[in-house]
Tab-separated table of C-alpha atoms and ligand atoms in Angstrom:
chain	number	residue	atom	x	y	z
L	1	MET	CA	0.000	0.000	0.000
L	2	VAL	CA	2.568	2.515	1.131
L	3	ALA	CA	4.936	1.663	-1.676
L	4	ALA	CA	2.253	2.456	-4.250
L	5	ILE	CA	1.870	6.069	-3.138
L	6	ASP	CA	3.111	8.634	-5.629
L	7	PRO	CA	4.178	11.732	-3.659
L	8	SER	CA	3.852	14.066	-6.620
L	9	ARG	CA	0.116	13.451	-6.814
L	10	LEU	CA	-0.535	14.168	-3.156
L	11	ILE	CA	-0.532	17.145	-0.878
L	12	ALA	CA	-0.356	17.158	2.901
L	13	CYS	CA	-2.221	19.542	5.159
L	14	PRO	CA	0.353	21.890	6.743
L	15	MET	CA	-1.644	22.019	9.972
L	16	CYS	CA	-2.404	18.335	10.573
L	17	ASP	CA	-0.317	16.346	8.053
L	18	LEU	CA	-3.304	14.537	6.513
L	19	LEU	CA	-2.712	13.435	2.929
L	20	HIS	CA	-5.051	14.445	0.126
L	21	SER	CA	-4.889	13.738	-3.556
L	22	ALA	CA	-3.725	16.892	-5.291
L	23	ARG	CA	-5.976	18.703	-7.673
L	24	SER	CA	-6.405	22.287	-8.769
L	25	ALA	CA	-9.164	24.398	-7.319
L	26	GLN	CA	-11.840	25.390	-9.820
L	27	ASP	CA	-13.289	28.895	-10.192
L	28	GLY	CA	-13.607	30.542	-6.828
L	29	GLU	CA	-13.349	27.225	-5.038
L	30	ARG	CA	-11.489	26.653	-1.808
L	31	ILE	CA	-10.170	23.194	-1.136
L	32	ARG	CA	-10.059	22.505	2.561
L	33	CYS	CA	-8.461	19.792	4.652
L	34	ALA	CA	-10.930	17.022	5.372
L	35	ARG	CA	-9.886	16.874	9.003
L	36	CYS	CA	-9.005	20.369	10.219
L	37	ARG	CA	-10.610	22.546	7.504
L	38	THR	CA	-7.425	24.479	6.769
L	39	VAL	CA	-7.515	25.897	3.241
L	40	LEU	CA	-5.192	23.782	1.108
L	41	GLU	CA	-5.679	25.564	-2.141
L	42	SER	CA	-7.971	28.299	-3.327
L	43	SER	CA	-8.674	29.270	-6.857
L	44	ARG	CA	-7.591	32.860	-7.253
L	45	PRO	CA	-7.884	33.942	-10.851
L	46	LYS	CA	-4.985	36.167	-11.833
L	47	ALA	CA	-3.317	35.547	-8.461
L	48	ILE	CA	0.082	36.354	-9.926
L	49	ASP	CA	-1.018	39.578	-11.646
L	50	ARG	CA	-2.826	40.842	-8.611
L	51	THR	CA	-0.163	39.932	-6.083
L	52	LEU	CA	2.475	41.502	-8.292
L	53	ALA	CA	0.414	44.671	-8.696
L	54	SER	CA	-0.109	45.027	-4.961
L	55	ALA	CA	3.557	44.353	-4.170
L	56	ALA	CA	4.662	47.014	-6.666
L	57	THR	CA	2.103	49.470	-5.260
L	58	ASN	CA	3.420	48.787	-1.776
L	59	VAL	CA	6.992	49.588	-2.746
L	60	ILE	CA	5.856	52.967	-4.064
L	61	LEU	CA	3.644	53.681	-1.047
L	62	ILE	CA	6.360	52.828	1.485
L	63	ILE	CA	8.917	55.032	-0.241
L	64	GLY	CA	6.330	57.814	-0.482
L	65	ALA	CA	5.448	57.379	3.188
L	66	LEU	CA	9.093	57.906	4.104
L	67	PHE	CA	9.543	61.263	2.401
L	68	PHE	CA	6.157	62.990	2.377
L	69	PRO	CA	5.082	64.888	5.519
L	70	PHE	CA	3.799	62.379	8.066
L	71	ILE	CA	2.685	64.685	10.823
L	72	LYS	CA	2.082	68.414	11.084
L	73	LEU	CA	2.789	70.020	14.407
L	74	GLU	CA	1.458	73.397	15.427
L	75	GLY	CA	2.980	74.292	18.766
L	76	ALA	CA	3.408	77.679	20.435
L	77	GLY	CA	3.916	79.919	17.420
L	78	SER	CA	5.829	77.352	15.440
L	79	ARG	CA	4.690	75.131	12.659
L	80	GLN	CA	6.498	72.041	11.562
L	81	ASN	CA	6.116	69.270	9.057
L	82	ALA	CA	7.791	66.028	9.963
L	83	THR	CA	8.447	63.092	7.683
L	84	LEU	CA	9.061	59.569	8.949
L	85	VAL	CA	12.729	59.999	8.074
L	86	ASP	CA	12.879	63.155	10.232
L	87	ALA	CA	11.121	61.367	13.033
L	88	LEU	CA	13.400	58.346	12.916
L	89	SER	CA	16.556	60.436	12.750
L	90	ALA	CA	15.447	62.817	15.515
L	91	PHE	CA	16.041	60.141	18.115
L	92	GLY	CA	18.889	60.540	20.523
L	93	GLY	CA	20.934	57.865	22.209
L	94	GLY	CA	20.183	55.507	25.041
L	95	LEU	CA	17.141	53.315	24.851
L	96	THR	CA	15.776	55.175	21.852
L	97	ALA	CA	18.237	53.406	19.546
L	98	PRO	CA	16.790	49.886	19.915
L	99	LEU	CA	13.310	51.381	19.749
L	100	VAL	CA	14.043	53.096	16.434
L	101	LEU	CA	15.453	49.859	15.121
L	102	VAL	CA	12.269	47.966	16.056
L	103	VAL	CA	9.989	50.593	14.512
L	104	ALA	CA	12.026	51.035	11.333
L	105	ALA	CA	12.259	47.268	10.863
L	106	PHE	CA	8.580	46.501	11.395
L	107	ILE	CA	7.060	49.323	9.369
L	108	VAL	CA	9.638	50.161	6.693
L	109	ILE	CA	12.437	47.661	6.171
L	110	ILE	CA	10.505	44.376	6.453
L	111	PRO	CA	7.467	45.474	4.368
L	112	LEU	CA	9.841	46.863	1.733
L	113	MET	CA	11.956	43.695	1.588
L	114	ARG	CA	8.832	41.567	1.423
L	115	ALA	CA	7.291	43.565	-1.433
L	116	GLY	CA	10.627	43.575	-3.260
L	117	ALA	CA	11.032	39.809	-2.933
L	118	LEU	CA	7.479	39.260	-4.203
L	119	CYS	CA	8.120	41.456	-7.249
L	120	TYR	CA	11.347	39.579	-7.967
L	121	THR	CA	9.589	36.201	-7.782
L	122	LEU	CA	6.444	37.063	-9.697
L	123	TRP	CA	7.640	39.410	-12.446
L	124	PRO	CA	8.944	36.739	-14.884
L	125	LEU	CA	6.059	34.390	-14.019
L	126	ARG	CA	3.602	37.028	-15.089
L	127	PHE	CA	4.958	36.790	-18.632
L	128	GLY	CA	5.149	33.018	-18.555
L	129	ARG	CA	8.936	33.079	-18.423
L	130	ARG	CA	11.293	31.025	-16.328
L	131	PRO	CA	11.702	32.271	-12.763
L	132	TYR	CA	14.824	34.262	-11.973
L	133	ARG	CA	17.690	32.674	-10.092
L	134	HIS	CA	16.915	32.047	-6.420
L	135	ALA	CA	13.249	32.871	-7.011
L	136	ALA	CA	12.250	30.083	-4.623
L	137	ARG	CA	14.481	31.502	-1.918
L	138	ALA	CA	13.053	34.989	-2.483
L	139	PHE	CA	9.477	33.735	-2.279
L	140	ARG	CA	10.226	31.714	0.854
L	141	PHE	CA	11.808	34.815	2.372
L	142	ALA	CA	8.733	36.920	1.459
L	143	ASN	CA	6.418	34.430	3.174
L	144	SER	CA	8.497	34.223	6.319
L	145	LEU	CA	8.491	38.029	6.659
L	146	LYS	CA	4.722	38.287	6.620
L	147	PRO	CA	4.003	38.178	10.381
L	148	TRP	CA	6.745	40.766	11.000
L	149	SER	CA	5.259	43.430	8.773
L	150	MET	CA	3.265	45.626	11.154
L	151	ALA	CA	2.085	48.747	9.332
L	152	GLU	CA	-1.527	48.226	10.407
L	153	ILE	CA	-0.521	48.076	14.057
L	154	PHE	CA	1.610	51.181	13.665
L	155	ILE	CA	-1.400	53.078	12.291
L	156	ILE	CA	-3.415	52.263	15.407
L	157	GLY	CA	-0.364	53.347	17.427
L	158	VAL	CA	-0.334	56.727	15.658
L	159	VAL	CA	-4.011	57.247	16.487
L	160	VAL	CA	-3.465	56.367	20.163
L	161	ALA	CA	-0.462	58.714	20.338
L	162	LEU	CA	-2.523	61.540	18.856
L	163	VAL	CA	-5.204	61.008	21.502
L	164	LYS	CA	-2.493	61.182	24.169
L	165	VAL	CA	-1.038	64.494	22.986
L	166	ALA	CA	-4.423	65.977	22.113
L	167	GLY	CA	-4.239	68.555	24.913
L	168	MET	CA	-0.609	69.523	24.413
L	169	ALA	CA	-0.384	70.542	20.778
L	170	GLU	CA	-2.221	70.843	17.528
L	171	VAL	CA	-1.238	67.789	15.556
L	172	SER	CA	-2.609	66.765	12.198
L	173	LEU	CA	-1.803	63.954	9.832
L	174	GLY	CA	-0.016	64.420	6.529
L	175	PRO	CA	-0.151	62.498	3.239
L	176	ALA	CA	2.476	59.974	4.372
L	177	PHE	CA	0.108	58.685	7.058
L	178	TRP	CA	-2.591	58.116	4.449
L	179	MET	CA	-0.072	56.340	2.247
L	180	LEU	CA	0.517	53.875	5.061
L	181	VAL	CA	-3.243	53.459	5.422
L	182	ALA	CA	-3.481	52.782	1.677
L	183	MET	CA	-0.667	50.257	2.000
L	184	VAL	CA	-2.593	48.361	4.668
L	185	ALA	CA	-5.679	48.343	2.429
L	186	VAL	CA	-3.583	46.964	-0.436
L	187	LEU	CA	-2.195	44.267	1.879
L	188	VAL	CA	-5.711	43.214	2.854
L	189	LEU	CA	-6.636	42.870	-0.826
L	190	GLU	CA	-3.402	41.020	-1.502
L	191	ASN	CA	-4.204	38.562	1.260
L	192	HIS	CA	-7.495	37.837	-0.407
L	193	ASN	CA	-5.998	37.263	-3.846
L	194	PHE	CA	-3.001	35.316	-2.706
L	195	CYS	CA	-2.661	31.552	-2.666
L	196	ARG	CA	0.919	30.626	-1.916
L	197	TRP	CA	0.372	26.952	-2.783
L	198	THR	CA	-0.700	27.933	-6.302
L	199	ILE	CA	2.360	30.121	-6.734
L	200	TRP	CA	4.604	27.372	-5.381
L	201	ARG	CA	3.171	24.975	-7.889
L	202	ILE	CA	3.905	27.360	-10.757
L	203	LEU	CA	7.406	28.037	-9.391
L	204	GLY	CA	7.991	24.324	-8.930
L	205	GLN	CA	7.372	23.514	-12.589
L	206	ASP	CA	10.814	24.817	-13.221
L	207	SER	CA	13.495	22.650	-11.702
L	208	THR	CA	16.081	25.342	-11.029
L	209	VAL	CA	15.819	26.418	-7.438
E	1	MET	CA	-11.599	16.901	-1.655
E	2	ASP	CA	-11.511	13.174	-0.985
E	3	ASN	CA	-8.918	12.083	1.434
E	4	LEU	CA	-7.173	8.833	0.763
E	5	ALA	CA	-9.034	5.619	1.279
E	6	ASN	CA	-9.206	4.676	4.901
E	7	THR	CA	-6.536	2.210	5.696
E	8	ARG	CA	-7.481	1.843	9.310
E	9	THR	CA	-10.657	1.952	11.275
E	10	ARG	CA	-10.562	5.697	11.598
E	11	GLN	CA	-12.637	8.576	10.329
E	12	HIS	CA	-9.859	10.038	8.262
E	13	GLY	CA	-7.077	8.879	5.973
E	14	LEU	CA	-3.384	8.584	6.201
E	15	THR	CA	-1.018	11.285	7.352
E	16	ALA	CA	2.142	12.023	5.421
E	17	ARG	CA	4.234	10.629	8.236
E	18	GLU	CA	2.264	7.402	8.359
E	19	ALA	CA	2.782	7.028	4.619
E	20	GLY	CA	6.517	7.414	5.070
E	21	LEU	CA	6.531	10.871	3.510
E	22	ILE	CA	7.775	14.225	4.690
E	23	ALA	CA	5.587	17.215	3.900
E	24	CYS	CA	7.152	20.609	3.277
E	25	THR	CA	5.090	23.140	5.253
E	26	THR	CA	6.452	25.985	3.165
E	27	CYS	CA	5.416	24.856	-0.310
E	28	GLY	CA	3.374	21.681	0.212
E	29	ARG	CA	5.705	19.333	-1.663
E	30	LEU	CA	6.004	15.750	-0.427
E	31	ASP	CA	9.164	13.722	-0.403
E	32	ARG	CA	10.260	10.344	0.859
E	33	ALA	CA	13.460	11.549	2.426
E	34	GLY	CA	15.851	14.432	2.387
E	35	LEU	CA	16.927	17.335	4.522
E	36	VAL	CA	16.003	20.141	2.162
E	37	CYS	CA	12.881	20.527	0.058
E	38	ALA	CA	13.662	20.003	-3.632
E	39	ARG	CA	11.133	22.622	-4.711
E	40	CYS	CA	11.548	25.523	-2.314
E	41	GLY	CA	14.768	24.838	-0.462
E	42	ALA	CA	13.191	24.958	2.995
E	43	THR	CA	14.525	22.666	5.688
E	44	LEU	CA	12.481	19.521	5.580
E	45	SER	CA	11.180	17.799	8.684
E	46	SER	CA	8.231	15.578	9.322
E	47	ARG	CA	7.717	17.505	12.566
E	48	TYR	CA	9.705	20.589	13.525
E	49	PRO	CA	12.782	19.303	15.359
E	50	ASP	CA	12.553	19.923	19.101
E	51	SER	CA	9.338	21.876	18.555
E	52	ILE	CA	8.200	21.592	22.176
E	53	GLN	CA	11.559	22.539	23.696
E	54	ARG	CA	12.001	25.500	21.373
E	55	THR	CA	8.476	26.719	22.052
E	56	LEU	CA	9.037	26.478	25.798
E	57	ALA	CA	12.388	28.270	25.557
E	58	TRP	CA	10.928	31.202	23.593
E	59	LEU	CA	7.900	31.271	25.887
E	60	ALA	CA	10.134	31.436	28.967
E	61	ALA	CA	12.116	34.282	27.377
E	62	GLY	CA	8.856	36.088	26.606
E	63	ILE	CA	7.608	35.756	30.181
E	64	VAL	CA	10.959	36.843	31.639
E	65	CYS	CA	10.900	40.022	29.514
E	66	PHE	CA	7.274	40.682	30.393
E	67	ILE	CA	8.142	41.153	34.084
E	68	PRO	CA	10.420	44.224	33.747
E	69	ALA	CA	8.045	45.452	31.039
E	70	ASN	CA	5.445	45.876	33.749
E	71	LEU	CA	7.688	47.032	36.603
E	72	TYR	CA	9.765	49.670	34.808
E	73	PRO	CA	8.429	52.797	33.079
E	74	MET	CA	7.420	52.764	29.432
E	75	LEU	CA	7.774	56.514	29.142
E	76	ILE	CA	9.762	59.063	31.139
E	77	THR	CA	8.548	62.649	30.749
E	78	ARG	CA	10.576	65.598	32.042
E	79	THR	CA	8.904	69.003	32.155
E	80	LEU	CA	10.720	71.903	33.829
E	81	GLY	CA	12.499	69.817	36.393
E	82	ARG	CA	9.552	67.572	37.103
E	83	GLU	CA	9.896	63.956	36.148
E	84	GLU	CA	6.985	61.668	35.453
E	85	LYS	CA	7.270	57.951	34.859
E	86	ASN	CA	4.529	55.933	33.261
E	87	THR	CA	4.311	52.178	33.380
E	88	ILE	CA	2.082	50.198	31.019
E	89	ILE	CA	-0.743	50.098	33.543
E	90	GLY	CA	-0.071	53.736	34.510
E	91	GLY	CA	-0.542	54.727	30.885
E	92	VAL	CA	-3.876	52.921	30.719
E	93	ILE	CA	-5.054	54.549	33.973
E	94	GLU	CA	-4.045	57.956	32.656
E	95	LEU	CA	-6.142	57.409	29.523
E	96	VAL	CA	-9.106	56.455	31.709
E	97	ASN	CA	-8.626	59.634	33.749
E	98	TYR	CA	-8.688	61.698	30.570
E	99	GLY	CA	-11.954	60.026	29.673
E	100	SER	CA	-10.553	58.268	26.607
E	101	TYR	CA	-12.179	54.994	27.565
E	102	PHE	CA	-12.107	53.417	24.129
E	103	VAL	CA	-8.402	54.057	23.619
E	104	ALA	CA	-7.746	52.863	27.178
E	105	ILE	CA	-9.461	49.582	26.357
E	106	VAL	CA	-7.490	49.185	23.109
E	107	VAL	CA	-4.164	49.760	24.872
E	108	GLY	CA	-5.133	47.655	27.907
E	109	VAL	CA	-6.197	44.698	25.785
E	110	ALA	CA	-3.152	44.924	23.506
E	111	SER	CA	-0.568	45.349	26.269
E	112	ILE	CA	-1.938	43.265	29.124
E	113	VAL	CA	-4.778	40.944	28.124
E	114	ILE	CA	-3.280	39.645	24.851
E	115	PRO	CA	0.235	38.920	26.182
E	116	VAL	CA	-1.066	37.118	29.279
E	117	ALA	CA	-3.635	35.176	27.242
E	118	LYS	CA	-0.887	34.205	24.825
E	119	PHE	CA	1.350	32.849	27.590
E	120	VAL	CA	-1.555	30.804	28.961
E	121	VAL	CA	-2.658	29.468	25.554
E	122	ILE	CA	0.831	28.441	24.422
E	123	GLY	CA	1.479	26.813	27.803
E	124	LEU	CA	-1.831	24.990	27.577
E	125	LEU	CA	-1.153	23.773	24.044
E	126	VAL	CA	2.277	22.459	24.992
E	127	ALA	CA	0.904	20.713	28.088
E	128	SER	CA	-1.970	19.201	26.113
E	129	ILE	CA	0.483	17.794	23.555
E	130	ARG	CA	2.897	16.372	26.101
E	131	ARG	CA	0.248	14.844	28.316
E	132	ALA	CA	-2.079	13.908	25.443
E	133	TRP	CA	-5.026	15.600	27.112
E	134	PRO	CA	-8.202	14.541	25.333
E	135	LEU	CA	-9.108	18.068	24.290
E	136	ASP	CA	-10.840	18.639	20.989
E	137	PRO	CA	-8.005	19.074	18.465
E	138	HIS	CA	-10.135	21.372	16.315
E	139	ALA	CA	-10.594	23.727	19.244
E	140	ARG	CA	-6.883	23.586	20.004
E	141	LEU	CA	-5.930	24.316	16.407
E	142	HIS	CA	-8.285	27.270	16.505
E	143	LEU	CA	-6.648	28.566	19.670
E	144	TYR	CA	-3.264	28.155	17.998
E	145	GLU	CA	-4.319	30.087	14.909
E	146	ILE	CA	-5.891	32.887	16.920
E	147	THR	CA	-2.765	33.149	19.071
E	148	GLU	CA	-0.528	33.320	16.042
E	149	PHE	CA	-2.702	35.975	14.452
E	150	ILE	CA	-3.325	38.195	17.432
E	151	GLY	CA	0.079	38.261	19.163
E	152	ARG	CA	1.514	40.932	16.889
E	153	TRP	CA	-1.110	43.429	18.016
E	154	SER	CA	0.561	43.715	21.417
E	155	MET	CA	3.133	45.886	19.695
E	156	ILE	CA	0.751	48.901	19.741
E	157	ASP	CA	2.104	50.404	22.958
E	158	VAL	CA	5.704	50.183	21.763
E	159	PHE	CA	4.755	52.127	18.655
E	160	VAL	CA	2.859	54.684	20.760
E	161	VAL	CA	5.971	55.294	22.850
E	162	ALA	CA	8.136	55.621	19.741
E	163	ILE	CA	5.721	58.118	18.175
E	164	LEU	CA	5.442	60.199	21.354
E	165	VAL	CA	9.215	60.326	21.712
E	166	ALA	CA	9.575	61.380	18.079
E	167	LEU	CA	6.849	64.024	18.338
E	168	VAL	CA	8.317	65.564	21.439
E	169	GLN	CA	11.833	65.385	20.046
E	170	LEU	CA	10.607	67.530	17.152
E	171	ASP	CA	8.952	70.275	19.061
E	172	PHE	CA	7.978	70.610	22.671
E	173	VAL	CA	9.711	72.048	25.706
E	174	ALA	CA	9.231	68.823	27.562
E	175	SER	CA	11.549	65.919	27.010
E	176	VAL	CA	10.247	62.415	26.681
E	177	ASN	CA	12.318	59.275	26.761
E	178	PRO	CA	11.435	55.638	26.406
E	179	GLY	CA	11.901	53.616	29.579
E	180	LEU	CA	13.347	50.168	29.986
E	181	ALA	CA	9.840	48.698	29.692
E	182	ALA	CA	9.490	49.814	26.070
E	183	VAL	CA	12.406	47.668	24.992
E	184	SER	CA	11.693	44.686	27.233
E	185	PHE	CA	8.038	44.711	26.173
E	186	ALA	CA	8.997	44.717	22.497
E	187	LEU	CA	11.328	41.777	23.166
E	188	SER	CA	8.577	39.965	25.047
E	189	VAL	CA	6.225	40.295	22.061
E	190	ILE	CA	8.921	39.134	19.628
E	191	PHE	CA	9.859	36.117	21.777
E	192	THR	CA	6.230	35.082	22.189
E	193	MET	CA	5.670	35.331	18.443
E	194	LEU	CA	8.683	33.061	17.961
E	195	ALA	CA	7.236	30.657	20.552
E	196	ALA	CA	4.005	30.381	18.563
E	197	GLN	CA	5.927	29.910	15.312
E	198	SER	CA	8.074	27.156	16.850
E	199	LEU	CA	5.080	25.092	17.845
E	200	ASP	CA	4.287	22.503	15.187
E	201	PRO	CA	0.480	22.343	14.910
E	202	ARG	CA	0.741	18.803	13.544
E	203	LEU	CA	1.753	17.653	17.038
E	204	ILE	CA	-1.758	18.490	18.256
E	205	TRP	CA	-3.144	15.746	16.028
E	206	ASP	CA	-0.346	13.292	16.719
E	207	SER	CA	-0.962	13.354	20.450
E	208	ILE	CA	-4.558	12.282	19.936
E	209	GLU	CA	-3.484	9.154	18.121
E	210	GLU	CA	-0.221	8.283	19.721
E	211	GLY	CA	-0.697	9.187	23.332
E	212	PRO	CA	1.730	11.192	25.469
E	213	SER	CA	4.982	12.187	23.849
E	214	ASP	CA	8.152	12.096	25.848
E	215	GLU	CA	9.622	15.115	24.166
G	301	ZN	ZN1	-5.576	19.460	8.150
G	302	ZN	ZN1	9.128	23.079	-0.001
C-alpha cells in the first residue's frame, strides 16, 4: 500500500499532516483539509497579476510614506512638518536606539523587503517566463516576513499617540500617514488574492531552485 | 476533496508521516526523504525538530521580559524639572482619567490581556500535547491560529511610545524618553511570536493518536 503512493500526486495539510490527492481548485473554489478545515488551495484567478500589482504598489507607497510629511505640528507659534525619516533620525541615544530599530524594521524595512522579494519572484512568471535565479528563496523569504510586517498596528499606534497628545499641541496627519493606510488596504486585498500553494506549484514547474 | 481511502478503522485517511513521507510546510511538496525541500529549499522535517523545547524556551524568554516590562516605566517625561514615569498600567489609567475609555481599552487589551492570554494558551497547548489531554483538536488548532494571528497586536504600545518620543523630540519644551519597559516589552512580544511559530500544529493531532509524547 505505502509503496504504491506517488508523492507528486498528493498534498499534505500543513496544519495536521493529513494526505489528500492533489488537484487544482476550480473557479472561486477553496479546497479545505478534510480533518481540520485548513484551506489547502484556493482558486484565485490572476493571483500572480494581482499579487504583483499590490507588491509594486506597496513599494511605491512605502517610499512615499518615508519622504512625504507624516505629521504636522502646530505648537506655540511654530509650525512644523515632519516626515518619517525626520522622526526616525530625531532620536537621541540611550534606549531610543533599539526602539528606532524595532519601529524602522517593522514598518519600513521588512514590508519593503517583502514587497521587493514578491516582485522579484512574480515578475517573470507574469509573462510566462522562467523564474529568476533564487526565485524560490526569495518567495520563501517573502512568506516568512509576513508576520513581521506591522504597518496596520503602527497606524493604530499613531491614532493612540494623537489622543495622548491631544491637549498639548495641535497635531494633524499628513499624506504619508494616508499612504501607510493605503498600503494596509492593499495588503488586505493582496491577502485575499493570494494563494501561496498555487504560486509554489507554478514556481515548482521549473526545476532550477 | 476526498482524502485517501481509509486504511485503518478511523474517520480520516493517512497522514504524510504514516505514509513514510515528509511534507514541506512551506510549499506543500512531499518527499520520501531528504533534509532540504527540492522545490523551495526549505529545511524539511516531518515535525519541527525539538518543537516543544524551542516553544518552551521562547515562551520562557517572553515571560521573563514581560516582568520588567510591567515594573519599569514605558515613558519618562521631564517638564521643567519635574519627572513623570509611566508604566504600562499607569498609561492605561491615565487614559481612563482623561476620559478616553475606548483608547484605554485598546491599549489595555493589547498590552496586558493579549500577552497574558498568549502565555496561557501556548502553555496549555504544549501541556496538552505532552500529556495527550483529550481536548478537541479542532478547538486547540483554533486557539493556535488565533494566538498566532493576534500576538503581533501587542506591539501597539511600543509604537505609541516611539511616536510620542519622536513628536516631542521635534517640538515641545518637555523631554520624553522611552523607559526600559518599552524595549523589554517589544522583546517579550517578539519572543512570544517566535514561541508560537516554533510550535508545530501537527503535534496536536499526533498526540490524539499516539498518546503522550516524551519530548
Ligand atoms: Zn488538516
Ligand atoms: Zn518546499
